[in-house]
Short mmCIF file of C-alpha atoms and ligand atoms in Angstrom, two decimals:
data_model
loop_
_atom_site.label_atom_id
_atom_site.label_comp_id
_atom_site.label_asym_id
_atom_site.label_seq_id
_atom_site.Cartn_x
_atom_site.Cartn_y
_atom_site.Cartn_z
CA LEU A 1 44.26 33.37 -20.40
CA VAL A 2 41.36 31.21 -21.39
CA ARG A 3 39.87 31.51 -24.83
CA LEU A 4 36.66 33.48 -24.74
CA ARG A 5 34.85 31.47 -27.36
CA ALA A 6 35.55 28.05 -25.89
CA ARG A 7 34.52 29.18 -22.45
CA LEU A 8 31.38 31.00 -23.47
CA ALA A 9 30.38 28.01 -25.52
CA ARG A 10 30.13 26.02 -22.31
CA SER A 11 28.28 28.75 -20.43
CA GLN A 12 24.65 29.76 -20.43
CA ASN A 13 25.29 32.64 -22.73
CA VAL A 14 22.89 31.39 -25.36
CA PHE A 15 20.75 34.29 -26.48
CA GLY A 16 21.98 33.63 -29.99
CA ARG A 17 20.30 30.28 -30.20
CA GLY A 18 16.84 31.81 -29.99
CA LEU A 19 17.85 34.33 -32.64
CA LEU A 20 19.06 31.67 -35.01
CA ASP A 21 15.86 29.70 -34.58
CA LEU A 22 13.82 32.78 -35.41
CA LEU A 23 15.95 33.64 -38.41
CA SER A 24 15.68 30.21 -39.89
CA SER A 25 11.90 30.27 -39.87
CA ASP A 26 10.38 30.15 -43.33
CA ARG A 27 8.73 33.52 -43.26
CA LEU A 28 10.62 36.50 -41.93
CA ASP A 29 7.42 38.46 -41.42
CA GLU A 30 6.61 41.41 -39.13
CA ASP A 31 6.04 39.09 -36.15
CA ALA A 32 9.34 37.32 -36.67
CA TRP A 33 11.24 40.63 -36.75
CA ASP A 34 9.44 41.76 -33.58
CA GLU A 35 10.41 38.54 -31.87
CA ILE A 36 14.00 38.95 -32.94
CA GLU A 37 14.01 42.45 -31.47
CA ASP A 38 12.44 41.18 -28.23
CA THR A 39 15.04 38.44 -27.96
CA LEU A 40 17.81 41.02 -28.29
CA ILE A 41 16.22 43.24 -25.65
CA THR A 42 15.79 40.28 -23.29
CA ALA A 43 19.51 39.61 -23.67
CA ASP A 44 20.17 43.20 -22.45
CA VAL A 45 21.42 44.46 -25.79
CA GLY A 46 19.44 47.65 -25.14
CA VAL A 47 16.43 49.08 -26.92
CA THR A 48 18.35 51.38 -29.26
CA SER A 49 20.88 48.79 -30.35
CA ALA A 50 18.21 46.12 -30.73
CA ALA A 51 16.22 48.39 -33.04
CA GLN A 52 19.32 49.27 -35.05
CA ILE A 53 20.37 45.65 -35.41
CA VAL A 54 16.94 44.58 -36.62
CA GLN A 55 16.65 47.59 -38.93
CA GLY A 56 20.06 46.92 -40.44
CA LEU A 57 19.35 43.25 -40.83
CA ARG A 58 15.96 43.80 -42.45
CA THR A 59 17.38 46.25 -44.93
CA ARG A 60 20.25 44.00 -45.90
CA VAL A 61 18.10 40.90 -46.14
CA LYS A 62 15.84 42.83 -48.50
CA VAL A 63 18.58 44.45 -50.56
CA LEU A 64 20.71 41.36 -50.86
CA GLY A 65 17.77 39.04 -51.22
CA SER A 66 19.48 36.79 -48.68
CA ARG A 67 17.29 33.94 -47.67
CA THR A 68 19.18 30.90 -46.45
CA PRO A 69 19.67 30.66 -42.69
CA GLU A 70 23.44 30.72 -43.25
CA GLU A 71 23.26 33.98 -45.17
CA VAL A 72 21.01 35.62 -42.60
CA ARG A 73 23.18 34.33 -39.76
CA GLU A 74 26.21 35.94 -41.37
CA LEU A 75 24.39 39.26 -41.71
CA LEU A 76 23.30 39.14 -38.07
CA ARG A 77 26.85 38.33 -37.08
CA GLN A 78 28.08 41.42 -38.91
CA GLU A 79 25.40 43.64 -37.35
CA LEU A 80 26.28 42.46 -33.84
CA ILE A 81 30.01 42.90 -34.36
CA ALA A 82 29.45 46.40 -35.74
CA GLN A 83 27.47 47.33 -32.60
CA ILE A 84 30.37 46.23 -30.41
CA ASN A 85 32.81 48.37 -32.38
CA PRO A 86 35.62 45.98 -33.25
CA GLU A 87 37.98 48.89 -33.93
CA LEU A 88 38.32 49.91 -30.28
CA ASP A 89 41.70 49.36 -28.67
CA ARG A 90 41.23 46.78 -25.92
CA THR A 91 44.85 46.54 -24.80
CA VAL A 92 45.26 46.54 -21.02
CA LEU A 93 48.16 48.86 -20.25
CA THR A 94 50.16 47.18 -17.52
CA GLY A 95 53.60 48.74 -18.04
CA PRO A 96 56.33 48.89 -17.02
CA HIS A 97 57.41 52.24 -18.45
CA GLY A 98 61.16 52.64 -18.09
CA GLU A 99 61.89 52.92 -14.40
CA ARG A 100 58.32 53.10 -13.25
CA PRO A 101 55.81 50.31 -12.91
CA GLY A 102 52.53 50.30 -14.75
CA VAL A 103 49.71 51.23 -12.37
CA VAL A 104 46.25 49.74 -12.70
CA MET A 105 43.36 50.87 -10.47
CA VAL A 106 40.45 48.46 -10.17
CA VAL A 107 37.18 50.21 -9.28
CA GLY A 108 33.52 49.23 -8.98
CA VAL A 109 30.71 48.53 -6.57
CA ASN A 110 31.22 45.90 -3.85
CA GLY A 111 30.34 42.40 -4.94
CA THR A 112 30.93 42.98 -8.65
CA GLY A 113 34.21 41.04 -8.55
CA LYS A 114 36.93 43.68 -8.04
CA THR A 115 39.15 41.65 -5.75
CA THR A 116 38.71 38.51 -7.81
CA THR A 117 39.57 40.42 -10.99
CA THR A 118 42.62 41.95 -9.31
CA GLY A 119 43.80 38.46 -8.36
CA LYS A 120 43.13 37.01 -11.80
CA LEU A 121 44.91 39.86 -13.57
CA ALA A 122 47.91 39.43 -11.27
CA ARG A 123 47.88 35.75 -12.10
CA VAL A 124 48.03 36.47 -15.85
CA LEU A 125 50.93 38.90 -15.44
CA VAL A 126 52.92 36.69 -13.06
CA GLY A 127 52.29 33.79 -15.45
CA ASP A 128 53.92 35.94 -18.15
CA GLY A 129 57.00 36.29 -15.95
CA ARG A 130 56.23 39.80 -14.70
CA SER A 131 56.50 41.05 -11.15
CA VAL A 132 53.37 42.45 -9.52
CA VAL A 133 52.56 44.26 -6.26
CA LEU A 134 48.97 44.46 -5.07
CA GLY A 135 47.59 47.38 -3.05
CA ALA A 136 44.65 46.75 -0.70
CA ALA A 137 43.06 50.20 -0.82
CA ASP A 138 39.71 48.98 0.45
CA THR A 139 40.52 49.77 4.05
CA PHE A 140 36.89 49.91 5.09
CA ARG A 141 36.68 46.18 5.70
CA ALA A 142 39.64 44.18 6.99
CA ALA A 143 38.11 41.17 5.25
CA ALA A 144 38.72 42.82 1.87
CA ALA A 145 42.47 43.05 2.50
CA ASP A 146 42.47 39.47 3.83
CA GLN A 147 40.78 38.31 0.65
CA LEU A 148 43.36 40.14 -1.46
CA GLU A 149 46.18 38.55 0.57
CA THR A 150 44.73 35.13 -0.16
CA TRP A 151 44.84 35.97 -3.86
CA GLY A 152 48.35 37.42 -3.51
CA SER A 153 49.77 34.27 -1.99
CA ARG A 154 47.90 32.13 -4.47
CA VAL A 155 49.34 33.91 -7.50
CA GLY A 156 52.69 35.02 -6.11
CA ALA A 157 52.25 38.76 -5.66
CA PRO A 158 53.04 40.64 -2.41
CA VAL A 159 50.23 42.73 -0.94
CA VAL A 160 50.63 46.19 0.61
CA ARG A 161 47.98 46.77 3.25
CA LYS A 162 47.31 48.84 6.36
CA ASP A 163 45.00 48.64 9.31
CA GLU A 164 41.28 48.83 8.87
CA GLY A 165 40.21 52.47 8.59
CA ALA A 166 43.56 53.70 7.23
CA ASP A 167 43.54 56.25 4.40
CA PRO A 168 43.03 54.33 1.12
CA ALA A 169 45.16 56.87 -0.74
CA SER A 170 48.08 56.24 1.61
CA VAL A 171 47.86 52.50 0.91
CA ALA A 172 47.93 53.21 -2.82
CA PHE A 173 50.87 55.57 -2.33
CA ASP A 174 52.79 52.92 -0.39
CA ALA A 175 52.00 50.23 -2.93
CA VAL A 176 53.39 52.36 -5.76
CA ALA A 177 56.40 53.36 -3.63
CA ARG A 178 57.06 49.67 -3.03
CA GLY A 179 56.69 49.00 -6.75
CA LEU A 180 59.21 51.74 -7.55
CA ALA A 181 61.67 50.65 -4.87
CA ASP A 182 61.56 47.00 -5.89
CA GLY A 183 61.52 47.70 -9.61
CA VAL A 184 58.36 45.71 -10.20
CA ASP A 185 56.52 45.75 -13.50
CA THR A 186 52.95 46.40 -12.40
CA VAL A 187 51.10 47.68 -9.34
CA ILE A 188 47.42 46.79 -9.15
CA ILE A 189 45.29 48.71 -6.67
CA ASP A 190 42.07 47.15 -5.44
CA THR A 191 39.75 49.92 -4.23
CA ALA A 192 36.65 50.21 -2.06
CA GLY A 193 33.13 50.13 -3.49
CA ARG A 194 30.54 51.14 -0.94
CA LEU A 195 28.06 52.89 -3.16
CA HIS A 196 25.73 54.02 -0.38
CA THR A 197 28.22 56.79 0.21
CA LYS A 198 28.43 57.67 -3.46
CA VAL A 199 29.94 61.13 -3.19
CA GLY A 200 32.37 59.95 -0.55
CA LEU A 201 33.43 57.02 -2.68
CA MET A 202 34.01 59.08 -5.80
CA ASP A 203 36.02 61.63 -3.81
CA GLU A 204 38.04 58.80 -2.36
CA LEU A 205 38.81 57.28 -5.77
CA GLY A 206 39.81 60.68 -7.10
CA LYS A 207 42.15 61.13 -4.16
CA VAL A 208 43.69 57.68 -4.61
CA LYS A 209 44.43 58.57 -8.21
CA ARG A 210 45.91 61.98 -7.41
CA VAL A 211 48.13 60.55 -4.70
CA VAL A 212 49.42 57.82 -7.02
CA GLU A 213 50.19 60.52 -9.57
CA LYS A 214 52.53 62.22 -7.13
CA GLN A 215 55.12 59.56 -7.88
CA SER A 216 53.89 57.73 -10.98
CA GLN A 217 50.97 57.65 -13.39
CA VAL A 218 47.77 55.68 -13.46
CA ASP A 219 47.81 53.73 -16.73
CA GLU A 220 44.46 52.03 -16.41
CA VAL A 221 41.30 52.58 -14.41
CA LEU A 222 39.37 49.36 -14.89
CA LEU A 223 35.72 49.50 -13.95
CA VAL A 224 34.38 46.12 -12.87
CA LEU A 225 30.73 45.49 -13.74
CA ASP A 226 28.64 42.44 -12.93
CA ALA A 227 27.00 41.29 -16.17
CA THR A 228 24.03 39.88 -14.28
CA THR A 229 22.92 43.26 -12.91
CA GLY A 230 21.55 44.71 -16.16
CA GLN A 231 20.28 48.29 -16.04
CA ASN A 232 21.43 48.67 -12.47
CA GLY A 233 25.00 47.90 -13.48
CA LEU A 234 24.72 50.37 -16.29
CA ARG A 235 23.61 53.10 -13.89
CA GLN A 236 26.55 52.34 -11.61
CA ALA A 237 28.87 52.50 -14.59
CA ARG A 238 27.67 55.99 -15.49
CA VAL A 239 28.34 57.23 -11.97
CA PHE A 240 31.90 55.90 -12.04
CA ALA A 241 32.59 57.08 -15.57
CA GLU A 242 31.53 60.61 -14.64
CA ALA A 243 33.67 60.68 -11.51
CA VAL A 244 36.87 58.98 -12.60
CA ASN A 245 38.47 58.60 -16.00
CA VAL A 246 37.57 54.97 -16.65
CA THR A 247 39.83 53.50 -19.34
CA GLY A 248 38.34 50.04 -19.64
CA ILE A 249 35.53 47.80 -18.47
CA VAL A 250 35.84 44.34 -16.99
CA LEU A 251 32.53 42.54 -17.33
CA THR A 252 32.36 39.77 -14.75
CA LYS A 253 30.08 36.77 -14.24
CA LEU A 254 29.47 36.36 -17.94
CA ASP A 255 29.51 32.63 -17.21
CA GLY A 256 26.32 32.85 -15.23
CA THR A 257 24.00 34.82 -17.47
CA ALA A 258 22.19 34.72 -20.78
CA LYS A 259 22.28 38.50 -20.76
CA GLY A 260 25.66 38.96 -22.38
CA GLY A 261 24.12 41.57 -24.65
CA ILE A 262 24.87 44.04 -21.86
CA ILE A 263 28.34 44.31 -23.41
CA ILE A 264 26.80 46.12 -26.37
CA GLN A 265 24.88 48.50 -24.16
CA VAL A 266 27.71 49.27 -21.78
CA GLN A 267 30.05 50.14 -24.58
CA ARG A 268 27.51 52.17 -26.47
CA GLU A 269 26.46 54.18 -23.42
CA LEU A 270 29.89 54.78 -21.98
CA GLY A 271 32.09 54.80 -25.04
CA VAL A 272 34.64 52.85 -23.01
CA PRO A 273 35.96 49.54 -24.38
CA VAL A 274 35.19 46.28 -22.65
CA LYS A 275 38.72 44.95 -22.23
CA LEU A 276 38.35 41.81 -20.12
CA VAL A 277 35.60 39.43 -19.16
CA GLY A 278 35.24 37.24 -16.08
CA LEU A 279 34.09 33.71 -16.79
CA GLY A 280 34.18 32.13 -13.35
CA GLU A 281 35.55 32.36 -9.82
CA GLY A 282 38.87 30.63 -10.43
CA PRO A 283 42.28 32.22 -11.02
CA ASP A 284 42.28 31.37 -14.73
CA ASP A 285 38.76 32.56 -15.44
CA LEU A 286 39.66 35.85 -17.09
CA ALA A 287 39.71 36.39 -20.84
CA PRO A 288 40.57 39.31 -23.10
CA PHE A 289 37.43 40.54 -24.79
CA ASP A 290 37.21 40.20 -28.54
CA ALA A 291 34.10 41.28 -30.44
CA GLU A 292 34.23 38.58 -33.10
CA GLU A 293 34.95 35.78 -30.69
CA PHE A 294 32.12 36.94 -28.49
CA VAL A 295 29.59 37.12 -31.29
CA ASP A 296 30.65 33.75 -32.68
CA ALA A 297 30.20 32.19 -29.25
CA VAL A 298 26.77 33.74 -28.86
CA LEU A 299 25.64 32.65 -32.34
CA ARG A 300 26.97 29.15 -32.14
P1 GDP B 401 34.34 42.78 -4.80
O1 GDP B 401 33.52 43.04 -3.59
O2 GDP B 401 33.97 43.68 -5.94
O3 GDP B 401 35.80 42.78 -4.56
O4 GDP B 401 33.91 41.32 -5.33
P2 GDP B 401 34.64 39.91 -5.12
O5 GDP B 401 35.88 39.86 -5.92
O6 GDP B 401 34.73 39.62 -3.67
O7 GDP B 401 33.58 38.95 -5.84
C1 GDP B 401 32.25 38.79 -5.36
C2 GDP B 401 31.79 37.38 -5.69
O8 GDP B 401 31.67 37.22 -7.09
C3 GDP B 401 32.74 36.30 -5.22
O9 GDP B 401 31.99 35.22 -4.73
C4 GDP B 401 33.48 35.90 -6.50
O10 GDP B 401 33.96 34.58 -6.46
C5 GDP B 401 32.40 36.08 -7.53
N1 GDP B 401 32.94 36.35 -8.89
C6 GDP B 401 33.81 37.29 -9.27
N2 GDP B 401 34.03 37.26 -10.61
C7 GDP B 401 33.26 36.25 -11.09
C8 GDP B 401 33.03 35.70 -12.42
O11 GDP B 401 33.56 36.15 -13.45
N3 GDP B 401 32.14 34.66 -12.50
C9 GDP B 401 31.51 34.15 -11.40
N4 GDP B 401 30.67 33.14 -11.58
N5 GDP B 401 31.70 34.64 -10.16
C10 GDP B 401 32.57 35.67 -9.99
#
């Protein structure tokens, strides 16, 4: 796994730089605070969080009489970390549990990076010496299963797939059955994400989960969100979170956006921890999310 801070430091995720410039200005007057709030909103931190951060910062600057840019930077750092809730458990539960493999479902809208995330996660586990089976439960497009097979052979994980149009739940069932039979550590199920049939999709995901639970448990439902999609991504996230019990968020494409503040909003709105972040298209471009590391990278 790559280190979040080092990787973000090389990315475009620089909303902190503007903040630091503003904070180091001589006069922290009304206009300066407004600009700080605007900068946070532009970075997709969300209106509520932006207001809270600025409010908290103003109060503490006043009470503590902090003035140097270093002091104010440290206060901002603390406000941002507090918004991300550093106490949340961000462990990705991958099993195994006794005789049964850990089961991870990867869900999200097409194009967000589900298949890529599935491949990267498999890579991490296999790299740790664990055995992994992948399930290609997006049976709507044959290309999706092909793409997963490419990842599978790249990272050394067999792929269970069926013909185009097969029942996604039966693929998931077979993947878990294979995991049980072969005594593998983790089964990761890549699911479909055609949101234009929203109700159909949510029913389908529910069915996949129920069918898996006939012979095992689902340990994680990871919702993949594209960090570059802002409010739209947030709306998608709500739909998924209402329909399936999402246990963690994977925020992808954080390498290509200055809007990393979406992490704060996503977590606040959904109450679900961001567990992993995608920092590129390659097999090693996945990092565990850590609030302090993230904030330090943003405020570099
Ligand atoms: P799916 O339809 O949800 O399975 O999405 P894919 O896994 O096919 O990914 C869609 C596109 O996003 C592909 O071109 C991926 O290479 C790209 N992608 C996925 N994750 C990341 C990431 O973290 N950073 C960048 N820059 N691209 C990503």
